[in-house]
Short mmCIF file of C-alpha atoms in Angstrom, two decimals:
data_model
loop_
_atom_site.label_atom_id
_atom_site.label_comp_id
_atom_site.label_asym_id
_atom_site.label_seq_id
_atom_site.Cartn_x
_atom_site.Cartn_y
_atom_site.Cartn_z
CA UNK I 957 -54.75 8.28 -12.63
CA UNK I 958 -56.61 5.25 -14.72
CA UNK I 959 -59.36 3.84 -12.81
CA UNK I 960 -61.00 0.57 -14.00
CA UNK I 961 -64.59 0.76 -12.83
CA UNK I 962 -66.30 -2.85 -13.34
CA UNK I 963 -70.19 -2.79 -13.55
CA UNK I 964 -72.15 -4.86 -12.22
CA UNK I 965 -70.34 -5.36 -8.64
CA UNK I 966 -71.93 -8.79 -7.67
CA UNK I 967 -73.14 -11.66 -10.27
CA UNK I 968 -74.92 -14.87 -8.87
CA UNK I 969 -76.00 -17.19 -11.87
CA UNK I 970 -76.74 -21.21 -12.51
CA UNK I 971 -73.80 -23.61 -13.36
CA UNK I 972 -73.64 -23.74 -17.05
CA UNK I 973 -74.44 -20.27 -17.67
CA UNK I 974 -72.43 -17.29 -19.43
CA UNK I 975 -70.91 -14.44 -16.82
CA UNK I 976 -70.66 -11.30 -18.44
CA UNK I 977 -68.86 -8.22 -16.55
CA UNK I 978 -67.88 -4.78 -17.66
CA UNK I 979 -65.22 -2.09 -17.05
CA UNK I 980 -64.95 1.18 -18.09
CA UNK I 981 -61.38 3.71 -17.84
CA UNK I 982 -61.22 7.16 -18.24
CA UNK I 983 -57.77 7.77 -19.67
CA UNK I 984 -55.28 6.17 -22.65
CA UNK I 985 -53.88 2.93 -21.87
CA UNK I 986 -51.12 0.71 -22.76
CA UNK I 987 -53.00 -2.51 -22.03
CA UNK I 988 -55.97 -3.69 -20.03
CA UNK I 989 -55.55 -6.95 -17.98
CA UNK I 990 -58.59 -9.41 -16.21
CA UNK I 991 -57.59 -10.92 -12.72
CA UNK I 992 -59.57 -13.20 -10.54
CA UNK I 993 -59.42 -13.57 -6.63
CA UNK I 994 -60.45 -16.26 -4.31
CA UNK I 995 -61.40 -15.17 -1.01
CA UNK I 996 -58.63 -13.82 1.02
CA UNK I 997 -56.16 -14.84 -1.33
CA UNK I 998 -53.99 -13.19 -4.11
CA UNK I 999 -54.69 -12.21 -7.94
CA UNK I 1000 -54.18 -14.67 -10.38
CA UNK I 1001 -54.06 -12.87 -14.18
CA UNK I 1002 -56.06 -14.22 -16.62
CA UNK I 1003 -56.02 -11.85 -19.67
CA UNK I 1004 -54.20 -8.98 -20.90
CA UNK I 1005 -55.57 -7.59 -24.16
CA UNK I 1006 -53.11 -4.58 -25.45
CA UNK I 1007 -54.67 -1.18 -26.78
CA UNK I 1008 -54.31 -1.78 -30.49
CA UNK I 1009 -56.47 -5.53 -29.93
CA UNK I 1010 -60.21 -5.47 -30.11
CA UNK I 1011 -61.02 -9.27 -28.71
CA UNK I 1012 -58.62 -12.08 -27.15
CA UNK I 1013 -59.90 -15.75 -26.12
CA UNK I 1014 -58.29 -17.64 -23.54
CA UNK I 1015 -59.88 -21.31 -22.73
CA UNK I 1016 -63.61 -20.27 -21.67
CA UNK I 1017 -62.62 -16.71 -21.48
CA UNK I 1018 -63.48 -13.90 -23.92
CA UNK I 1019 -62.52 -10.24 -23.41
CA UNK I 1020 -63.37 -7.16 -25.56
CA UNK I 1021 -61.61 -3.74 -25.68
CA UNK I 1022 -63.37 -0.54 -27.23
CA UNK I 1023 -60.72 2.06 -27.05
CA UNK I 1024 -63.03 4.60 -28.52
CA UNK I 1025 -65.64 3.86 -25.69
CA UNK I 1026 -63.02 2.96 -23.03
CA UNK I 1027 -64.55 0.14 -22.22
CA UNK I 1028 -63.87 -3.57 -21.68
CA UNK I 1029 -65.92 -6.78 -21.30
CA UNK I 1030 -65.05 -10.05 -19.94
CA UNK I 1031 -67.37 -13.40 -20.56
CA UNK I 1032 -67.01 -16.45 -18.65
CA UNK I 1033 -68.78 -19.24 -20.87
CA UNK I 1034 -70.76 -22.27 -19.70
CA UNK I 1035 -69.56 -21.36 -15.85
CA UNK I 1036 -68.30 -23.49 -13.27
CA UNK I 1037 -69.08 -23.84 -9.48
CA UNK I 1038 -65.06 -22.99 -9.48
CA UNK I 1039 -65.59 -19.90 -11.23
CA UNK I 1040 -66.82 -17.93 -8.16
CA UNK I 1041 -64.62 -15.31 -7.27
CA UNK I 1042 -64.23 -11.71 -7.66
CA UNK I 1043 -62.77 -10.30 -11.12
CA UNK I 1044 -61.05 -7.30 -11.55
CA UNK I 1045 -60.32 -5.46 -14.53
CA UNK I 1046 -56.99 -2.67 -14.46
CA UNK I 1047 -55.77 -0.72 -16.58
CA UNK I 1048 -52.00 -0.46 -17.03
CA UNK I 1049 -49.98 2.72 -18.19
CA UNK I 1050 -46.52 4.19 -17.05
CA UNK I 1051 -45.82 0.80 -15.69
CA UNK I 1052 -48.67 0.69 -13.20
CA UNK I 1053 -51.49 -0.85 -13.04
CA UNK I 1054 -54.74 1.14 -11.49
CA UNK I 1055 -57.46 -1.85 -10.66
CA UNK I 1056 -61.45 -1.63 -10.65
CA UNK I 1057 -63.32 -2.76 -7.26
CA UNK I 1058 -64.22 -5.54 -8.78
CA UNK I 1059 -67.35 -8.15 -9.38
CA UNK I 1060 -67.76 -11.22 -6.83
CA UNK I 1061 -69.48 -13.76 -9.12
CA UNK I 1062 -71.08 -16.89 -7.74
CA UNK I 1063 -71.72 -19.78 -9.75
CA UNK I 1064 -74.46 -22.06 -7.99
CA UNK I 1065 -73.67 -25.78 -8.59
CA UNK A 1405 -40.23 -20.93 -12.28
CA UNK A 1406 -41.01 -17.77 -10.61
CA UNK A 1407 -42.47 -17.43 -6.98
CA UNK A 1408 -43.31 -15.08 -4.59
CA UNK A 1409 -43.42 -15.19 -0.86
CA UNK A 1410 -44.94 -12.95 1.59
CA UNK A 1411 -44.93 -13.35 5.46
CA UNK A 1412 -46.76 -12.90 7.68
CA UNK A 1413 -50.19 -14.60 6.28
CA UNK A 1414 -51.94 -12.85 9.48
CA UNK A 1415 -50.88 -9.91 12.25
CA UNK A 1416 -52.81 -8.29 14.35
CA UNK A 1417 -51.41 -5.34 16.02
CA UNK A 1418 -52.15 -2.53 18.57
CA UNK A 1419 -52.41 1.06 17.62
CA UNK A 1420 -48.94 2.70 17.98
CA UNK A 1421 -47.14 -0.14 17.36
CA UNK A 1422 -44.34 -1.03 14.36
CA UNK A 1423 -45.17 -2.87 11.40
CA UNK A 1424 -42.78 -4.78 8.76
CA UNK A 1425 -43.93 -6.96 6.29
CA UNK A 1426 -41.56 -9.12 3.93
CA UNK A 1427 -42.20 -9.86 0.32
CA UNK A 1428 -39.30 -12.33 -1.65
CA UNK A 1429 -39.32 -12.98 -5.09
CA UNK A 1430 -37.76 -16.04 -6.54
CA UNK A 1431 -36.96 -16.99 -9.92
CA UNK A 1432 -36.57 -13.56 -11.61
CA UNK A 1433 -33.84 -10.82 -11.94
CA UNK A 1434 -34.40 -6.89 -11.83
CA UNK A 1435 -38.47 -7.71 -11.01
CA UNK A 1436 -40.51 -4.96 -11.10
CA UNK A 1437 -41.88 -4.60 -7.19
CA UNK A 1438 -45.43 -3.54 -6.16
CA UNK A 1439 -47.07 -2.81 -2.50
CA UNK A 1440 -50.81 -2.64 -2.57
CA UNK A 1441 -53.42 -2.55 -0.13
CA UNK A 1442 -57.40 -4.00 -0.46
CA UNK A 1443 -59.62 -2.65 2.29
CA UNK A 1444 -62.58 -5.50 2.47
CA UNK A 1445 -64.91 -5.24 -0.65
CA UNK A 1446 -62.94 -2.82 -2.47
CA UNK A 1447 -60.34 -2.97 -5.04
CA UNK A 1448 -56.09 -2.65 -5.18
CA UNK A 1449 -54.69 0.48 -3.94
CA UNK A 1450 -51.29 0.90 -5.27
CA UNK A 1451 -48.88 2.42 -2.02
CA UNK A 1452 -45.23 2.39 -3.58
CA UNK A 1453 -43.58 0.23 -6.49
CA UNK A 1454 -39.95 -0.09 -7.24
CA UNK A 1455 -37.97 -0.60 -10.29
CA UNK A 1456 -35.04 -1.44 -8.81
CA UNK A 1457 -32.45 -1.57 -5.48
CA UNK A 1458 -33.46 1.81 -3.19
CA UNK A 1459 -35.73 2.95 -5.99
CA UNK A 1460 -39.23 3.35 -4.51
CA UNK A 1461 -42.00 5.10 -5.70
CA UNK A 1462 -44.72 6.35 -3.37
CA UNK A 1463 -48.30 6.57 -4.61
CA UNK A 1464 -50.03 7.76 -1.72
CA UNK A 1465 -49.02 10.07 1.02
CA UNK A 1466 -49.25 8.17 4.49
CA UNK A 1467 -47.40 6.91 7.60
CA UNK A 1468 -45.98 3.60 5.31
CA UNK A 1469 -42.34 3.34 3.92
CA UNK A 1470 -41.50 0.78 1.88
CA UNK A 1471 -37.65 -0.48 0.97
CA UNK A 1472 -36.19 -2.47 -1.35
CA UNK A 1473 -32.61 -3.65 -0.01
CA UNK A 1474 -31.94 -6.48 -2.35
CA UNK A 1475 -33.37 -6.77 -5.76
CA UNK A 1476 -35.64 -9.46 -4.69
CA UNK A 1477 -36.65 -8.25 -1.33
CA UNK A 1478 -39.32 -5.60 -0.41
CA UNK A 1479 -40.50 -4.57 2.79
CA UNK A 1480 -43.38 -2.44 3.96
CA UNK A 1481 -42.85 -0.74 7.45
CA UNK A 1482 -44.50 1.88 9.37
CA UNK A 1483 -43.67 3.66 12.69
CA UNK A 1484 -46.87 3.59 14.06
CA UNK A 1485 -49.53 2.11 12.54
CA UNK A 1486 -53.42 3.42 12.36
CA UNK A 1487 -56.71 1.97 12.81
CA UNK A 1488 -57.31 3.01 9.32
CA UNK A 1489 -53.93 0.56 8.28
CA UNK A 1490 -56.07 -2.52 8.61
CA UNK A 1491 -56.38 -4.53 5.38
CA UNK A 1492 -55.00 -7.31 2.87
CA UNK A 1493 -51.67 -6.24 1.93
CA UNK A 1494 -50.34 -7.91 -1.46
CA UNK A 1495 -47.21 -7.59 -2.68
CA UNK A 1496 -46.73 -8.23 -6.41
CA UNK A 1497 -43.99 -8.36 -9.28
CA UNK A 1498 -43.90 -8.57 -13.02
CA UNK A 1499 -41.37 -8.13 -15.62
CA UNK A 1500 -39.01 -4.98 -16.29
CA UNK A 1501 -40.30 -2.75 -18.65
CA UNK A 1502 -43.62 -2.62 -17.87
CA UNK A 1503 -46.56 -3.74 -20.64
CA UNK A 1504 -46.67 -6.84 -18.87
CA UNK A 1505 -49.01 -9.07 -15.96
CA UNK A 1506 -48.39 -8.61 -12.37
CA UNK A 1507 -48.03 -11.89 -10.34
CA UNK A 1508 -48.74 -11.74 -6.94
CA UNK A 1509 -48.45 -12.87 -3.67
CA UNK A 1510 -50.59 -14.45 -1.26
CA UNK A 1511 -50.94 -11.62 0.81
CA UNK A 1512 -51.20 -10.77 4.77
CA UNK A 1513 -53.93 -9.67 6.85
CA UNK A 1514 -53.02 -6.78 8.89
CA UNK A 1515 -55.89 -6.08 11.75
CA UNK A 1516 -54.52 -2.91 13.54
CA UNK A 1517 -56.53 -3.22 17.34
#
């Protein structure tokens, strides 16, 4: 099955800087999709970006998608103390979605 | 608007014992439902999704059912549950059809003694 693999696992940067995270799949996909969780709570989505897009922008958020690569990027701009969490990329075909383990980012204030 | 409820937020449980957890859906017709468990650190494993009433989908082999009685009602159960059964359990929908997000719920932590 799809596996989203995110790279690197943990992040810690200063308030104000950019968070950059990768994921890589191994098989064709439909659509890949960004969530974020705060700690012991549920996913909240944040992006999907289908397989025919290269780049989608959502507020401070920027994802990439190289099909021919199978790879995806997500970039958190001029980060917030609120931005720590983890993020999880997944990759969705036959209407499932198969999720990375994730990076836990920390933003220090 | 859509919600989704899941209950219990916490259990802990003896080895052996039963195990049913609840997962409603407000807001929505004909959801798409989803069962996944995170062991601490790691990422969503998918255990059973269904498209519809008594439709269920198992991902992987184990000793957890899931059931889907109404179309916004899914339950997880098991027998007797394992050490190894400890974990946050989230329960999730999105739209039919597939190609879309997956909203979820706020989960339950299971702690099997």
């Amino acid at each position: 099955s799809q596996q989203g693999e995110e790279d690197p696992q943990a992040l810690s940067i200063q308030e104000g800087e950019n968070a950059t995270m990768n994921c890589s799949y191994k098989t064709s996909i439909n659509n890949l999709q960004w969530y974020r969780q705060n700690s012991g709570r549920g996913l909240v989505h944040l992006i999907l970006i289908r397989s025919n897009e290269r780049e989608k922008h959502s507020g401070r958020l920027r994802v990439t998608l190289d099909t021919s690569k199978k790879s995806s990027s997500l970039l958190i701009t001029a980060s917030r103390a609120a931005d720590t969490a983890s993020y999880f990329c997944a990759t969705e075909g036959n209407n499932r979605l198969a999720f990375g383990k994730g990076n836990q980012v920390v933003v220090i204030p | 608007s859509q919600t989704i409820h899941q209950w219990p937020a916490t259990l802990v449980q003896p080895v052996g014992s039963p195990l049913s957890l609840e997962c409603t859906v407000e807001g929505t017709s004909n959801p798409n439902l989803y069962w996944y468990r995170q062991a601490a650190g790691r990422g969503l494993q998918l255990l059973f999704y269904s498209v519809g009433i008594g439709q269920i989908s198992s991902e992987v082999p184990q000793n957890l059912s899931a059931s889907r009685p109404q179309d916004r009602q899914f339950i997880l159960s098991s027998k007797k549950l394992l050490l190894s059964d400890s974990g946050f359990y989230l329960c999730a929908w999105s739209t039919s059809g597939g190609y879309n997000e997956q909203f979820f719920g706020p989960g339950t932590r299971l702690t099997v003694l």
